[in-house]
Amino acid sequence: MINSRDTKDLNPKTAELCKQFIAKCKDQHIDVIITSTYRDAESQNALYAQGRSKPGNKVTNAKAGQSFHNFRVAFDFCPIINGKAQWNDEATFTKCGEIAESLGLEWAGRWLRFKELAHCQFTGGLTLAQMRESTLLH
Ligand SMILES: [Zn+2]
């Protein structure tokens, strides 16, 4: 079961954008940590079970193959202030989201459905269905 926080587990393009994102946030005096990069199918399904068949709060609406994390093109982050993760600091998340967008990343803080302040992705315009298909081909 793999639930990575390592940028090395992203595809090369997304890894590069993620590193630029961290550096640009730092330029703006915001430290961010990366809390999730690649998740394998097993790990995604375990996350989906949380708040459904397992205890805890629901954290995702995606089963295996339904999250861009499964295709190494998404990462989650959290701003850190004085050593503490600021999960509820929407203003700082928004600043970071704007930095991500300036680099060409898609920031899920803009999504109207399943808005997710912590989530960024670089899909190259591909849908999940197209990603699943290309994975099957390779
Ligand atoms: Zn995410």
Coordinates of N, CA and C and ligand atoms in Angstrom, one line a residue:
M1 N 0.9 -1.2 0.0 CA 0.0 0.0 0.0 C 0.9 1.2 0.0
I2 N 0.8 2.1 -1.0 CA 1.6 3.2 -1.1 C 0.8 4.5 -1.1
N3 N 1.1 5.3 -0.1 CA 0.6 6.7 0.0 C 1.7 7.6 0.3
S4 N 2.3 8.1 -0.9 CA 3.6 8.8 -0.8 C 3.4 10.3 -0.6
R5 N 4.4 10.9 0.1 CA 4.5 12.4 0.2 C 5.7 12.9 -0.6
D6 N 6.3 12.0 -1.3 CA 7.6 12.3 -2.0 C 7.3 12.9 -3.4
T7 N 7.9 14.0 -3.7 CA 7.7 14.6 -5.1 C 8.3 13.6 -6.2
K8 N 9.3 12.8 -5.7 CA 9.9 11.8 -6.7 C 8.9 10.8 -7.2
D9 N 7.8 10.7 -6.5 CA 6.7 9.7 -7.0 C 5.7 10.3 -7.9
L10 N 5.9 11.6 -8.2 CA 5.0 12.3 -9.2 C 5.6 12.1 -10.6
N11 N 4.9 12.3 -11.6 CA 5.5 12.2 -13.0 C 6.4 13.4 -13.1
P12 N 7.4 13.4 -14.0 CA 8.5 14.4 -14.1 C 7.9 15.8 -14.2
K13 N 7.0 16.0 -15.0 CA 6.4 17.4 -15.2 C 5.8 17.9 -13.9
T14 N 4.9 17.1 -13.3 CA 4.2 17.5 -12.1 C 5.2 17.7 -10.9
A15 N 6.2 16.8 -10.9 CA 7.3 16.9 -9.8 C 8.0 18.3 -10.0
E16 N 8.3 18.7 -11.2 CA 9.0 19.9 -11.4 C 8.1 21.1 -11.0
L17 N 6.8 21.1 -11.4 CA 5.9 22.1 -11.0 C 5.7 22.2 -9.5
C18 N 5.7 21.0 -8.8 CA 5.6 21.0 -7.4 C 6.8 21.6 -6.7
K19 N 8.0 21.3 -7.2 CA 9.2 22.0 -6.6 C 9.1 23.5 -6.8
Q20 N 8.7 23.9 -8.0 CA 8.6 25.4 -8.3 C 7.6 26.0 -7.4
F21 N 6.5 25.3 -7.1 CA 5.4 25.8 -6.2 C 6.0 26.0 -4.8
I22 N 6.7 25.0 -4.3 CA 7.3 25.1 -3.0 C 8.2 26.3 -2.9
A23 N 9.0 26.5 -3.9 CA 10.0 27.6 -3.9 C 9.3 28.9 -4.0
K24 N 8.3 29.0 -4.9 CA 7.6 30.3 -5.0 C 6.8 30.7 -3.8
C25 N 6.3 29.7 -3.1 CA 5.6 30.0 -1.8 C 6.6 30.5 -0.8
K26 N 7.8 29.9 -0.8 CA 8.8 30.3 0.1 C 9.2 31.8 -0.2
D27 N 9.3 32.1 -1.5 CA 9.6 33.5 -1.9 C 8.6 34.5 -1.2
Q28 N 7.3 34.0 -1.1 CA 6.3 34.8 -0.5 C 6.2 34.6 1.0
H29 N 7.3 34.0 1.6 CA 7.4 33.8 3.0 C 6.3 32.8 3.5
I30 N 5.9 31.9 2.7 CA 5.0 30.8 3.1 C 5.7 29.5 3.0
D31 N 5.8 28.8 4.1 CA 6.3 27.4 4.1 C 5.2 26.5 3.8
V32 N 5.4 25.6 2.9 CA 4.3 24.5 2.7 C 4.9 23.2 2.8
I33 N 4.1 22.2 3.3 CA 4.6 20.8 3.3 C 3.7 20.1 2.3
I34 N 4.2 19.1 1.7 CA 3.5 18.3 0.7 C 3.0 17.1 1.6
T35 N 1.6 16.9 1.6 CA 1.1 15.9 2.5 C 0.7 14.6 1.7
S36 N 0.6 14.7 0.4 CA 0.3 13.5 -0.4 C 0.7 13.7 -1.9
T37 N 1.3 12.7 -2.5 CA 1.6 12.8 -3.9 C 0.9 11.6 -4.6
Y38 N 1.7 10.5 -4.7 CA 1.1 9.3 -5.4 C 0.5 8.4 -4.4
R39 N -0.7 7.9 -4.8 CA -1.4 6.8 -4.0 C -1.7 5.6 -5.0
D40 N -1.3 4.5 -4.5 CA -1.7 3.3 -5.3 C -3.2 2.9 -5.1
A41 N -3.7 2.0 -5.9 CA -5.1 1.6 -5.9 C -5.6 1.2 -4.5
E42 N -4.7 0.4 -3.8 CA -5.1 -0.1 -2.5 C -5.2 1.0 -1.5
S43 N -4.3 1.9 -1.5 CA -4.3 3.1 -0.6 C -5.5 4.0 -0.9
Q44 N -5.8 4.2 -2.2 CA -7.0 5.0 -2.5 C -8.3 4.4 -2.0
N45 N -8.4 3.1 -2.1 CA -9.6 2.4 -1.7 C -9.7 2.4 -0.1
A46 N -8.6 2.4 0.5 CA -8.6 2.5 2.0 C -9.0 3.9 2.4
L47 N -8.6 4.9 1.7 CA -9.0 6.2 2.0 C -10.5 6.4 1.7
Y48 N -11.0 5.8 0.7 CA -12.4 5.9 0.3 C -13.3 5.2 1.4
A49 N -12.8 4.1 2.0 CA -13.5 3.4 3.0 C -13.7 4.2 4.3
Q50 N -12.7 5.2 4.5 CA -12.8 6.0 5.7 C -14.1 6.9 5.7
G51 N -14.9 6.8 6.8 CA -16.1 7.5 6.9 C -17.3 6.8 6.2
R52 N -17.0 5.6 5.6 CA -18.0 4.8 5.0 C -18.0 3.4 5.7
S53 N -17.3 2.4 5.2 CA -17.2 1.2 5.9 C -16.2 1.2 7.1
K54 N -15.4 2.2 7.2 CA -14.4 2.3 8.3 C -14.7 3.6 9.1
P55 N -14.3 3.7 10.3 CA -14.5 4.9 11.1 C -13.7 6.1 10.6
G56 N -14.2 7.3 11.0 CA -13.5 8.5 10.6 C -14.4 9.4 9.7
N57 N -13.8 10.6 9.4 CA -14.5 11.5 8.5 C -14.2 11.1 7.1
K58 N -15.2 11.4 6.2 CA -15.0 11.2 4.8 C -13.9 12.1 4.3
V59 N -12.9 11.6 3.6 CA -11.9 12.5 3.1 C -11.8 12.5 1.6
T60 N -12.5 11.6 0.9 CA -12.4 11.6 -0.5 C -13.7 11.0 -1.1
N61 N -14.0 11.4 -2.3 CA -15.1 10.8 -3.0 C -14.6 9.9 -4.1
A62 N -13.3 9.6 -4.1 CA -12.7 8.9 -5.2 C -12.2 7.5 -4.8
K63 N -12.7 6.5 -5.5 CA -12.2 5.1 -5.4 C -10.9 5.0 -6.3
A64 N -10.3 3.8 -6.2 CA -9.1 3.6 -7.0 C -9.4 3.9 -8.5
G65 N -8.5 4.6 -9.1 CA -8.6 5.0 -10.5 C -9.5 6.2 -10.8
Q66 N -10.0 6.8 -9.7 CA -10.9 7.9 -9.8 C -10.2 9.2 -9.3
S67 N -9.0 9.1 -8.8 CA -8.3 10.2 -8.3 C -7.0 10.5 -9.1
F68 N -6.7 11.7 -9.4 CA -5.5 12.1 -10.2 C -4.3 11.7 -9.4
H69 N -4.4 11.5 -8.1 CA -3.2 11.0 -7.3 C -2.8 9.6 -7.8
N70 N -3.8 8.9 -8.3 CA -3.4 7.5 -8.7 C -2.6 7.5 -10.0
F71 N -2.6 8.7 -10.7 CA -1.8 8.8 -11.9 C -0.6 9.7 -11.8
R72 N -0.2 10.0 -10.6 CA 1.1 10.7 -10.3 C 1.0 12.1 -10.8
V73 N -0.1 12.7 -11.0 CA -0.2 14.1 -11.5 C -0.8 15.1 -10.5
A74 N -1.0 14.6 -9.2 CA -1.7 15.5 -8.2 C -0.9 15.5 -6.9
F75 N -0.9 16.6 -6.2 CA -0.3 16.6 -4.9 C -1.2 17.5 -4.0
D76 N -1.1 17.2 -2.7 CA -1.8 18.0 -1.6 C -0.7 18.7 -0.8
F77 N -1.1 19.9 -0.4 CA -0.1 20.6 0.4 C -0.8 21.3 1.6
C78 N 0.0 21.7 2.6 CA -0.6 22.5 3.7 C 0.4 23.6 4.1
P79 N -0.1 24.9 4.2 CA 0.8 25.9 4.7 C 1.2 25.6 6.2
I80 N 2.5 26.0 6.5 CA 3.0 25.8 7.9 C 3.3 27.2 8.4
I81 N 2.8 27.5 9.6 CA 3.2 28.8 10.3 C 3.6 28.4 11.7
N82 N 4.8 28.9 12.0 CA 5.4 28.6 13.3 C 5.4 27.1 13.6
G83 N 5.7 26.3 12.6 CA 5.8 24.8 12.8 C 4.5 24.1 12.8
K84 N 3.4 24.8 12.6 CA 2.1 24.2 12.7 C 1.3 24.2 11.4
A85 N 0.8 23.1 11.0 CA 0.0 23.0 9.8 C -1.3 23.8 9.9
Q86 N -1.6 24.7 8.9 CA -2.7 25.6 9.0 C -3.9 25.1 8.2
W87 N -4.5 24.0 8.6 CA -5.5 23.4 7.7 C -6.7 24.2 7.6
N88 N -7.0 25.2 8.5 CA -8.2 26.0 8.4 C -7.9 27.4 7.9
D89 N -6.7 27.7 7.5 CA -6.3 29.1 7.1 C -6.6 29.3 5.6
E90 N -7.9 29.6 5.3 CA -8.3 29.6 3.9 C -7.6 30.8 3.2
A91 N -7.3 31.9 3.8 CA -6.6 33.0 3.2 C -5.2 32.6 2.7
T92 N -4.5 31.9 3.5 CA -3.1 31.4 3.1 C -3.2 30.3 2.1
F93 N -4.2 29.4 2.2 CA -4.4 28.4 1.1 C -4.6 29.1 -0.2
T94 N -5.4 30.2 -0.2 CA -5.8 30.9 -1.4 C -4.6 31.5 -2.0
K95 N -3.7 32.1 -1.2 CA -2.5 32.7 -1.7 C -1.6 31.6 -2.4
C96 N -1.5 30.5 -1.7 CA -0.8 29.4 -2.3 C -1.4 28.9 -3.6
G97 N -2.8 28.8 -3.6 CA -3.5 28.3 -4.8 C -3.2 29.3 -6.0
E98 N -3.2 30.6 -5.7 CA -2.9 31.5 -6.8 C -1.5 31.3 -7.3
I99 N -0.5 31.0 -6.4 CA 0.9 30.7 -6.8 C 0.9 29.5 -7.7
A100 N 0.1 28.5 -7.3 CA 0.1 27.2 -8.1 C -0.5 27.5 -9.5
E101 N -1.5 28.3 -9.5 CA -2.2 28.7 -10.8 C -1.2 29.5 -11.7
S102 N -0.4 30.3 -11.1 CA 0.6 31.1 -11.9 C 1.6 30.2 -12.5
L103 N 1.8 29.0 -12.0 CA 2.7 28.1 -12.6 C 2.1 27.2 -13.6
G104 N 0.7 27.3 -13.8 CA 0.0 26.4 -14.7 C -0.6 25.2 -14.1
L105 N -0.5 25.1 -12.8 CA -1.2 24.0 -12.1 C -2.7 24.3 -12.0
E106 N -3.5 23.3 -11.8 CA -4.9 23.5 -11.5 C -5.1 23.3 -10.0
W107 N -5.8 24.3 -9.4 CA -5.9 24.3 -8.0 C -7.4 24.0 -7.6
A108 N -7.6 23.0 -6.8 CA -9.0 22.5 -6.5 C -9.7 23.4 -5.6
G109 N -9.1 24.4 -5.1 CA -9.8 25.4 -4.3 C -10.8 26.2 -5.1
R110 N -10.7 26.1 -6.4 CA -11.6 26.8 -7.3 C -12.8 25.9 -7.7
W111 N -12.7 24.6 -7.4 CA -13.8 23.7 -7.9 C -15.1 24.0 -7.1
L112 N -16.2 23.9 -7.9 CA -17.5 24.2 -7.2 C -18.0 22.9 -6.6
R113 N -17.7 21.7 -7.2 CA -18.0 20.5 -6.6 C -16.7 19.9 -5.9
F114 N -16.8 19.4 -4.7 CA -15.6 18.8 -4.0 C -14.5 19.8 -4.0
K115 N -14.8 21.1 -3.7 CA -13.7 22.0 -3.5 C -12.7 21.5 -2.5
E116 N -11.4 21.6 -2.8 CA -10.4 21.0 -1.9 C -9.2 22.0 -1.9
L117 N -9.1 22.7 -0.8 CA -8.1 23.8 -0.8 C -6.6 23.3 -0.9
A118 N -6.4 22.0 -0.5 CA -5.1 21.5 -0.4 C -4.6 20.9 -1.7
H119 N -5.5 20.7 -2.7 CA -5.2 19.9 -3.8 C -4.8 20.7 -5.1
C120 N -3.6 20.2 -5.7 CA -3.2 20.8 -7.0 C -3.0 19.6 -8.0
Q121 N -3.1 19.9 -9.3 CA -2.9 18.9 -10.2 C -2.4 19.4 -11.6
F122 N -1.8 18.6 -12.3 CA -1.4 19.0 -13.7 C -1.7 17.8 -14.6
T123 N -2.8 18.0 -15.3 CA -3.4 16.8 -16.1 C -3.1 16.9 -17.6
G124 N -2.5 18.1 -18.0 CA -2.3 18.3 -19.4 C -3.6 18.2 -20.2
G125 N -4.7 18.5 -19.6 CA -6.0 18.5 -20.3 C -6.6 17.1 -20.4
L126 N -6.0 16.1 -19.8 CA -6.6 14.8 -19.9 C -7.6 14.6 -18.8
T127 N -8.6 13.8 -19.1 CA -9.6 13.4 -18.1 C -9.2 12.2 -17.4
L128 N -9.9 11.8 -16.3 CA -9.5 10.6 -15.6 C -9.7 9.4 -16.6
A129 N -10.8 9.4 -17.3 CA -11.1 8.3 -18.3 C -10.0 8.1 -19.2
Q130 N -9.4 9.2 -19.8 CA -8.3 9.2 -20.7 C -7.1 8.6 -20.0
M131 N -6.9 9.0 -18.8 CA -5.7 8.6 -18.0 C -5.8 7.1 -17.8
R132 N -7.0 6.6 -17.4 CA -7.2 5.2 -17.2 C -6.9 4.4 -18.5
E133 N -7.4 4.9 -19.6 CA -7.2 4.3 -20.9 C -5.7 4.2 -21.2
S134 N -5.0 5.3 -21.1 CA -3.5 5.3 -21.5 C -2.7 4.4 -20.6
T135 N -3.2 4.3 -19.3 CA -2.5 3.3 -18.4 C -2.7 1.9 -18.8
L136 N -3.9 1.6 -19.3 CA -4.2 0.3 -19.8 C -3.3 -0.1 -21.1
L137 N -3.1 1.0 -21.9 CA -2.3 0.8 -23.1 C -0.8 0.5 -22.8
H138 N -0.3 1.0 -21.7 CA 1.1 0.9 -21.5 C 1.5 -0.3 -20.6
Ligands
ZN1 ZN -5.5 15.8 -3.5

